[in-house]
mmCIF file of C-alpha atoms in Angstrom:
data_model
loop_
_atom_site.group_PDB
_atom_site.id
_atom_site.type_symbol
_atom_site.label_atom_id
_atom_site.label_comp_id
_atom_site.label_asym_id
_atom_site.label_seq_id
_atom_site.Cartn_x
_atom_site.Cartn_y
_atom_site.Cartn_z
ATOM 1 C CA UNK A 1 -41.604 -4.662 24.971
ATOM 2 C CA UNK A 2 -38.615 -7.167 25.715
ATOM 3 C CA UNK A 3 -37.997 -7.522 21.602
ATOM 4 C CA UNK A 4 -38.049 -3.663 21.160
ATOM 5 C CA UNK A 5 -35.802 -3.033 24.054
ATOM 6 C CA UNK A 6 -33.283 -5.348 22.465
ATOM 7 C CA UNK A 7 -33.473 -3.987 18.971
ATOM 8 C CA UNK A 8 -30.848 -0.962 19.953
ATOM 9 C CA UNK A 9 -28.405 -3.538 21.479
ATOM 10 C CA UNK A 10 -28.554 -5.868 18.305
ATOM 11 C CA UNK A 11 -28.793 -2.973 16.137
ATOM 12 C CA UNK A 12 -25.324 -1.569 17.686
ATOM 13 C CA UNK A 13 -23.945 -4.349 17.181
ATOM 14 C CA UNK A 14 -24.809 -5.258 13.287
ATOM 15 C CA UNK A 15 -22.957 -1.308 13.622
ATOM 16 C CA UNK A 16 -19.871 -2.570 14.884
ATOM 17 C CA UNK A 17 -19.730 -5.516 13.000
ATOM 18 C CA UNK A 18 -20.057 -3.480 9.926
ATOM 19 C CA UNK A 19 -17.244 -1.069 11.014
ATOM 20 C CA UNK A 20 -15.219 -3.967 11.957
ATOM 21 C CA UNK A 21 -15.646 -5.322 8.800
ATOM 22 C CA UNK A 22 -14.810 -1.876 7.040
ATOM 23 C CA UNK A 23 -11.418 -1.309 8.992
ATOM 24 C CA UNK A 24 -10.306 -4.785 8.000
ATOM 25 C CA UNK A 25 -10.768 -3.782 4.189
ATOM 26 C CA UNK A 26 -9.309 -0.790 5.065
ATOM 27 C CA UNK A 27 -6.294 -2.000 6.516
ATOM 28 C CA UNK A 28 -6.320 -4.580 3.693
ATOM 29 C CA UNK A 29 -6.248 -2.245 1.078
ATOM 30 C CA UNK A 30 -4.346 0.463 2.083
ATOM 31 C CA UNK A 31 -0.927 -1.061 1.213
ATOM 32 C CA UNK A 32 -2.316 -1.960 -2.226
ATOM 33 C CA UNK A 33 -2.836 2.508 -2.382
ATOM 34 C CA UNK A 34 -0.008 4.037 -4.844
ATOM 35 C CA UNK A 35 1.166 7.714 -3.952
ATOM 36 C CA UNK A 36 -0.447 9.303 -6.926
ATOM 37 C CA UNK A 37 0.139 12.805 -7.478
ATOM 38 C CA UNK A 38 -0.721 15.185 -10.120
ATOM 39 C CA UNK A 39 1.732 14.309 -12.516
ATOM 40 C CA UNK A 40 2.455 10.437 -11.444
ATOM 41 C CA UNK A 41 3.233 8.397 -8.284
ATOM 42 C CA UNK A 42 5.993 8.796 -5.968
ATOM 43 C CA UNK A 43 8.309 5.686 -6.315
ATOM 44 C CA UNK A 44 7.937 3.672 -2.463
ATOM 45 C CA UNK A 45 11.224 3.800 -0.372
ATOM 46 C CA UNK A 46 12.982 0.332 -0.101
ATOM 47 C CA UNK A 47 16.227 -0.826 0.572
ATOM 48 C CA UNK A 48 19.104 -0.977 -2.206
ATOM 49 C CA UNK A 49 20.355 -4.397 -2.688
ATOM 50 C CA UNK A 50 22.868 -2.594 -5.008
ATOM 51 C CA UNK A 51 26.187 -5.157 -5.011
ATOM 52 C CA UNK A 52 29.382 -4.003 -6.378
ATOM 53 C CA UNK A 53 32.716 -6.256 -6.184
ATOM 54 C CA UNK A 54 34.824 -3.850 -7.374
ATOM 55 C CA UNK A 55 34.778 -0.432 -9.228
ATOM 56 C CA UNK A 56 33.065 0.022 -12.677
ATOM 57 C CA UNK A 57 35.025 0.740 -15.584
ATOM 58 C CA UNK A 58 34.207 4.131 -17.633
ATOM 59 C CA UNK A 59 33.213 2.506 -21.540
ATOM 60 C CA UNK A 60 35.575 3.972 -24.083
ATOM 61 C CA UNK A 61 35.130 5.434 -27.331
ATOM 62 C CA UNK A 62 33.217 2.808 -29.382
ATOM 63 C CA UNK A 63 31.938 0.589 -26.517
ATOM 64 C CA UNK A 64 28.760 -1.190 -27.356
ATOM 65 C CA UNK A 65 26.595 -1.814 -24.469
ATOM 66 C CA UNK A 66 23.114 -3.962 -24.656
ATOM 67 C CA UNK A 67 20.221 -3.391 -22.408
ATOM 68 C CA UNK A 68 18.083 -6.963 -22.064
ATOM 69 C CA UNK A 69 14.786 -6.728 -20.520
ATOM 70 C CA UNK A 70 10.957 -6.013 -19.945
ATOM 71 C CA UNK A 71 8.526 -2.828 -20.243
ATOM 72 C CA UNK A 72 11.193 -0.866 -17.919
ATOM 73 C CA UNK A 73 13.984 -1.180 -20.795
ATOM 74 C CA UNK A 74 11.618 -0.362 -23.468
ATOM 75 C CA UNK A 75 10.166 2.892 -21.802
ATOM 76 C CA UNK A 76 6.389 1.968 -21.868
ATOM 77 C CA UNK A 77 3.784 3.296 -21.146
ATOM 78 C CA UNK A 78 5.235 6.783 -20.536
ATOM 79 C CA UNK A 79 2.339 8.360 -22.074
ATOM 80 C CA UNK A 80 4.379 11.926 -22.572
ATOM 81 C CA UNK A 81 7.339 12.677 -25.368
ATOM 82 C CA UNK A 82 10.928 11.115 -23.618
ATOM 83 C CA UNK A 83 13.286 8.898 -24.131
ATOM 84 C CA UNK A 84 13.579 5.676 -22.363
ATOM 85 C CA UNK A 85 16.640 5.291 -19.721
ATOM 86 C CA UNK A 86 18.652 3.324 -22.716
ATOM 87 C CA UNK A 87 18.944 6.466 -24.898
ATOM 88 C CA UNK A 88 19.022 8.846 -21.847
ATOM 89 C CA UNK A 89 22.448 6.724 -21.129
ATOM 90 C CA UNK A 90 23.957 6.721 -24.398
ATOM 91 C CA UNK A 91 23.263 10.794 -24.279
ATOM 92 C CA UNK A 92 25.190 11.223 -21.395
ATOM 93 C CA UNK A 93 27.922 9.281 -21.552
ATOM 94 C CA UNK A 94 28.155 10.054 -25.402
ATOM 95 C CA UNK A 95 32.286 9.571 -26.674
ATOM 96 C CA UNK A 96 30.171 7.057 -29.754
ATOM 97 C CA UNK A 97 29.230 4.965 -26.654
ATOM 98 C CA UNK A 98 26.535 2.824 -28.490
ATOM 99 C CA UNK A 99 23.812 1.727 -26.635
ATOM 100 C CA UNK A 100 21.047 -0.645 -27.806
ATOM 101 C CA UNK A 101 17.838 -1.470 -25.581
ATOM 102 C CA UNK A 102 15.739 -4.924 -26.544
ATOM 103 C CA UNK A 103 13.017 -4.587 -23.886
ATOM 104 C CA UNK A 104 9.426 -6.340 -24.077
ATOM 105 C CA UNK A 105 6.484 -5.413 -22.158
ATOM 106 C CA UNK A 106 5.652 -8.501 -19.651
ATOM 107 C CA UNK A 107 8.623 -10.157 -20.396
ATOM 108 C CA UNK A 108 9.814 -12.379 -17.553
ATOM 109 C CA UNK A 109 13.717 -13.317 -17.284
ATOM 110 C CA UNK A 110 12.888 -16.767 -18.569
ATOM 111 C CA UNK A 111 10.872 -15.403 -21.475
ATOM 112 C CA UNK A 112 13.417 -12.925 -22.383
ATOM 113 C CA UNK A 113 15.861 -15.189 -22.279
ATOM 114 C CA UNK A 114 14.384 -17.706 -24.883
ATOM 115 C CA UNK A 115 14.153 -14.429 -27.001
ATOM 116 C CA UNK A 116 17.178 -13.083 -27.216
ATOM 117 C CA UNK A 117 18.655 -16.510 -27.765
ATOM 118 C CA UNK A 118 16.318 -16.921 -30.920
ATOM 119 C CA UNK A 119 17.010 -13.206 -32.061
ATOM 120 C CA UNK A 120 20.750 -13.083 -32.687
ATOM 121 C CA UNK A 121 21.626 -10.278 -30.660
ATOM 122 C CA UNK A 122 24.420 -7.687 -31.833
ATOM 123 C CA UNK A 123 27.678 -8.431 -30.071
ATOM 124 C CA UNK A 124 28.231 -6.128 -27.289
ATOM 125 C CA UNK A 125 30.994 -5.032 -24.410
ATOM 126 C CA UNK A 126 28.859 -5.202 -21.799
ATOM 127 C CA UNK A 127 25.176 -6.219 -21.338
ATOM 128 C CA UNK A 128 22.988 -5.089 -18.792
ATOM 129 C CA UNK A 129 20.385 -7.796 -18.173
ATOM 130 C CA UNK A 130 17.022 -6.011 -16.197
ATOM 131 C CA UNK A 131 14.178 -8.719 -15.748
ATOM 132 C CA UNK A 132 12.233 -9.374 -12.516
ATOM 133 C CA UNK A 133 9.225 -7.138 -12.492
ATOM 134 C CA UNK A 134 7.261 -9.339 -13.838
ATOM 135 C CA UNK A 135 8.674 -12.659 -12.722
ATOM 136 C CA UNK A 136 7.140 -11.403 -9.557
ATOM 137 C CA UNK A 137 3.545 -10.170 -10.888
ATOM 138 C CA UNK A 138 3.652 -7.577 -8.325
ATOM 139 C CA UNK A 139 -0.382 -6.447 -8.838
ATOM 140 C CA UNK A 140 -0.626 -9.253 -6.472
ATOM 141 C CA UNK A 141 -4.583 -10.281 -5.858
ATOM 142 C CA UNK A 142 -5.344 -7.003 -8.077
ATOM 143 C CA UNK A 143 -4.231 -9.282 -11.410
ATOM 144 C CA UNK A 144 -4.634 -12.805 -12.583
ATOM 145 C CA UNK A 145 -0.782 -13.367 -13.033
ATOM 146 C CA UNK A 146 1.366 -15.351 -10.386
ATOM 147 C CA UNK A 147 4.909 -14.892 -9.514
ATOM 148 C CA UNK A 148 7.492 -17.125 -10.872
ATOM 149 C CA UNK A 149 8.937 -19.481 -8.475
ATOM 150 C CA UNK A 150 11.879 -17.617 -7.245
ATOM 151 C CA UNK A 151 14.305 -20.773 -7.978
ATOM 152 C CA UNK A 152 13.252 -20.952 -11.838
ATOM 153 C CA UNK A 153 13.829 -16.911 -11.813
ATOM 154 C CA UNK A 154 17.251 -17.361 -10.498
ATOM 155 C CA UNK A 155 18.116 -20.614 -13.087
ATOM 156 C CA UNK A 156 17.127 -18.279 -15.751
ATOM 157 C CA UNK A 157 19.154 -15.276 -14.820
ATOM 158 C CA UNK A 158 22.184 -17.354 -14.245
ATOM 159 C CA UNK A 159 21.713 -18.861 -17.467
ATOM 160 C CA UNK A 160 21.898 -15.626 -19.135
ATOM 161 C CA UNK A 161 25.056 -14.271 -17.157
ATOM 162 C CA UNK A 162 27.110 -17.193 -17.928
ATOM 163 C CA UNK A 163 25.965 -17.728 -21.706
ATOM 164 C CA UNK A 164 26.980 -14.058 -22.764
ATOM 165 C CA UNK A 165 30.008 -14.129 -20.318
ATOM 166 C CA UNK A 166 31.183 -16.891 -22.861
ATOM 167 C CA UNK A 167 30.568 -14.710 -25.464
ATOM 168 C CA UNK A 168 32.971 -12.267 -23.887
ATOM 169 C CA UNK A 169 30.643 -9.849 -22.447
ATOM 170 C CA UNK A 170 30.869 -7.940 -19.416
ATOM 171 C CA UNK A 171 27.531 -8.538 -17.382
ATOM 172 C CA UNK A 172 25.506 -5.832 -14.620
ATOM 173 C CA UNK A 173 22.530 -6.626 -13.341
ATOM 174 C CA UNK A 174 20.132 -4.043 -12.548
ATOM 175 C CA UNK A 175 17.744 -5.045 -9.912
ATOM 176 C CA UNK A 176 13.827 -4.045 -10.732
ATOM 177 C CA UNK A 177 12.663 -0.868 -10.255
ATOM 178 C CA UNK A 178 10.492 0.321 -7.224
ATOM 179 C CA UNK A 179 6.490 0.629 -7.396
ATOM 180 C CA UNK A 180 4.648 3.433 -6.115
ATOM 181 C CA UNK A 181 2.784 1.381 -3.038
ATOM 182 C CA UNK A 182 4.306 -1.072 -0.130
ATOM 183 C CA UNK A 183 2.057 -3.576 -1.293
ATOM 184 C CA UNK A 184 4.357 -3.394 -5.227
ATOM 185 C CA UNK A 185 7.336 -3.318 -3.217
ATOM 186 C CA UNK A 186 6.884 -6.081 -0.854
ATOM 187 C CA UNK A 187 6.192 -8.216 -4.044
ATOM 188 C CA UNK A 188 8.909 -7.061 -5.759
ATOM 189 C CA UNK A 189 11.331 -7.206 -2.802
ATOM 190 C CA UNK A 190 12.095 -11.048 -3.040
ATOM 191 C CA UNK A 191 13.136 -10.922 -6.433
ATOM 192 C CA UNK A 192 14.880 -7.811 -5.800
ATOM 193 C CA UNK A 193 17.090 -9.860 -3.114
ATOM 194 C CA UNK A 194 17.159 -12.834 -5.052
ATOM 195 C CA UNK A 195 18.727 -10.692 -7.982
ATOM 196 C CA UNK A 196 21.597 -9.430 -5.681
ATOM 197 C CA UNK A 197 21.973 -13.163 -4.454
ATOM 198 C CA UNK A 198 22.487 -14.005 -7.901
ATOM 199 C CA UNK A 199 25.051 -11.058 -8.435
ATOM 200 C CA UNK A 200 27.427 -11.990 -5.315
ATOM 201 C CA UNK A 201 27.482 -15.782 -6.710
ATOM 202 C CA UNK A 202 28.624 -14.859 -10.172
ATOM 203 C CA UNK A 203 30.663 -11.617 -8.740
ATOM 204 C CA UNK A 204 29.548 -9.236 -11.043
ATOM 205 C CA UNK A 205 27.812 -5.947 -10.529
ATOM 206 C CA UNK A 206 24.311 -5.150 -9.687
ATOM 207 C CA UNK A 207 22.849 -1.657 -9.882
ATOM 208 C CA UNK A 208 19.560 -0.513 -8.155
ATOM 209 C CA UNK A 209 17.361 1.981 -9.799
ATOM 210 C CA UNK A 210 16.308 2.799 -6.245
ATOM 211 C CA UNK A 211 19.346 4.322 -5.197
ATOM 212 C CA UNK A 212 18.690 6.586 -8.511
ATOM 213 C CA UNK A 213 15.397 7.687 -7.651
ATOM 214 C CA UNK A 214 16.799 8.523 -4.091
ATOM 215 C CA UNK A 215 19.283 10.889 -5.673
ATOM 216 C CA UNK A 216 16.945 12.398 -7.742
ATOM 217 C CA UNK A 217 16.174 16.047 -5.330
ATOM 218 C CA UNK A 218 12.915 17.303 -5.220
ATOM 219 C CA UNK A 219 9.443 15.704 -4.875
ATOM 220 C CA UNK A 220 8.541 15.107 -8.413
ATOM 221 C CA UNK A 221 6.533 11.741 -9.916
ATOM 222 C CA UNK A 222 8.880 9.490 -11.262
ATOM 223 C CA UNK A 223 6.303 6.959 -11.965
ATOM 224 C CA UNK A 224 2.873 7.180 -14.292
ATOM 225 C CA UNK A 225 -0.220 6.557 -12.928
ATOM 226 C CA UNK A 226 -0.026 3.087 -13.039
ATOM 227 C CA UNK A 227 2.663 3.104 -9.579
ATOM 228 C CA UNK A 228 4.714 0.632 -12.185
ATOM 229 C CA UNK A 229 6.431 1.904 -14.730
ATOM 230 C CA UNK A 230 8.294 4.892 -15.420
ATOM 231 C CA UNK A 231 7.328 8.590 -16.540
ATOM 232 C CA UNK A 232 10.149 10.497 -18.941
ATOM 233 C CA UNK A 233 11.453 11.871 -15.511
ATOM 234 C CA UNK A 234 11.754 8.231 -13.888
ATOM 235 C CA UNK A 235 13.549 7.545 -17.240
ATOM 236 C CA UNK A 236 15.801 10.819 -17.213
ATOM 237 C CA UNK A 237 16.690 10.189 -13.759
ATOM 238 C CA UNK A 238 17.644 6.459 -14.087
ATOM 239 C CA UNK A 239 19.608 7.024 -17.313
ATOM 240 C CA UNK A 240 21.985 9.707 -15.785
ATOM 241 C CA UNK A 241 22.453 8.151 -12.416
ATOM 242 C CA UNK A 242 23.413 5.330 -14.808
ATOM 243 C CA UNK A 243 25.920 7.215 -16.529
ATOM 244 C CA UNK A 244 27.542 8.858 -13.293
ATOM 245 C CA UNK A 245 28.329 4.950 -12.025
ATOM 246 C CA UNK A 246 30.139 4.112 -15.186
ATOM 247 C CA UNK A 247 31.686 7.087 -15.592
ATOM 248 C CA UNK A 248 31.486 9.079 -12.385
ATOM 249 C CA UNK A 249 34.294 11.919 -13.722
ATOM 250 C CA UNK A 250 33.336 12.235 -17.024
ATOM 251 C CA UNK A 251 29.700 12.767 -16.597
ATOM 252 C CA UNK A 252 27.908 16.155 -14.971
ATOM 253 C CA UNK A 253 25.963 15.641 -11.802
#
């Protein structure tokens, strides 16, 4: 009678245990939870780290401008006809603006660099160099990759600046793009920083793709499914916002 009298108590407790046990996972978890919607994910708000030292100059007829950098640059995994931001860009600003993209899916800014070095690039007027996503593998414990020490992404970024600033290149930076859960942005957010660090040291500009989704009214998916990359609206949105800071008069809102 004693043992079946205490079977409730220890059976409440196993229950409590379990639901402690649950609402740990579940508070473990729900950062890792994108903000899926029908048509995509809702890009996460963060804060811009965008750094400019002194007004951007509109490119003139004939500019050539080069976009360096990973899946972002080369419009994967969009999934649905659009262009990627590059060729949204050159559309707007148009006036035989040229603009050439060389993105690679996974590429890291170390990675990239060693490939555009071996590649020969085009010269160009200005050269906007977009690497970080992955340098900071921001699946987290979701994915086998690890982040890149934050020091070897900032050697490697610096690197690039000042090699194609000696090829007489104007340089932006565009800091990477934000992920559709806090979990992708709280990864991302160091290098995100550590990108407008590198910026103010060199004094050049840096351009968030955050503050372009922010402008961008309405509630619509910017993001595929994946809470990472960009759908042909993410794209369409980045690539005029784009245009309006280089040429903020000679562009439609």
């Amino acid at each position: 009678m004693q043992t079946q009298s205490r079977f409730p108590k220890h059976a409440r407790m196993i229950a409590l245990a379990v639901a402690a046990v649950l609402l740990g996972l579940a508070a473990l978890l729900w950062p890792e939870v994108p903000q899926w919607r029908i048509a995509g994910t809702v890009s996460a708000r963060t804060s811009s780290v965008t750094q400019l030292p002194g007004p951007l100059a509109c490119p003139s007829p004939g500019y050539r401008i080069t976009i360096l950098g990973d899946s972002h640059v080369a419009g994967s995994r969009m999934r649905a006809a659009g262009l990627p931001f590059g060729a949204v860009l050159e559309q707007e600003l148009a006036r035989g603006v040229k603009v050439t993209s060389y993105g690679i899916g996974g590429a890291t800014a170390a990675g990239g660099e060693r490939r555009w070095r071996a590649s020969n690039l085009p010269e160009a007027d200005l050269v906007v160099i977009a690497y970080g996503t992955n340098d900071a593998a921001p699946r987290g414990w979701l994915r086998r990759k690890k982040p890149v020490p934050i020091a070897a992404y900032k050697t490697a970024m610096t690197r690039q600046i000042r090699a194609l600033r000696a090829r007489g290149a104007q340089v932006i930076l565009m800091a990477p793009p934000p992920g559709g859960s806090m979990a992708i942005n709280h990864r991302l957010a160091p290098y995100r920083m550590a990108a407008r660090d590198i910026a103010r040291a060199e004094n050049i500009p840096m351009l968030d793709p955050a503050d372009a989704f922010a402008s961008c009214s309405g509630s619509e998916p910017l993001l595929t499914h994946d809470a990472l990359h960009m759908n042909p609206a993410g794209h369409q949105c980045l690539g005029r916002w784009l245009a309006r800071q280089l040429c903020p008069t000679a562009v439609a809102p």
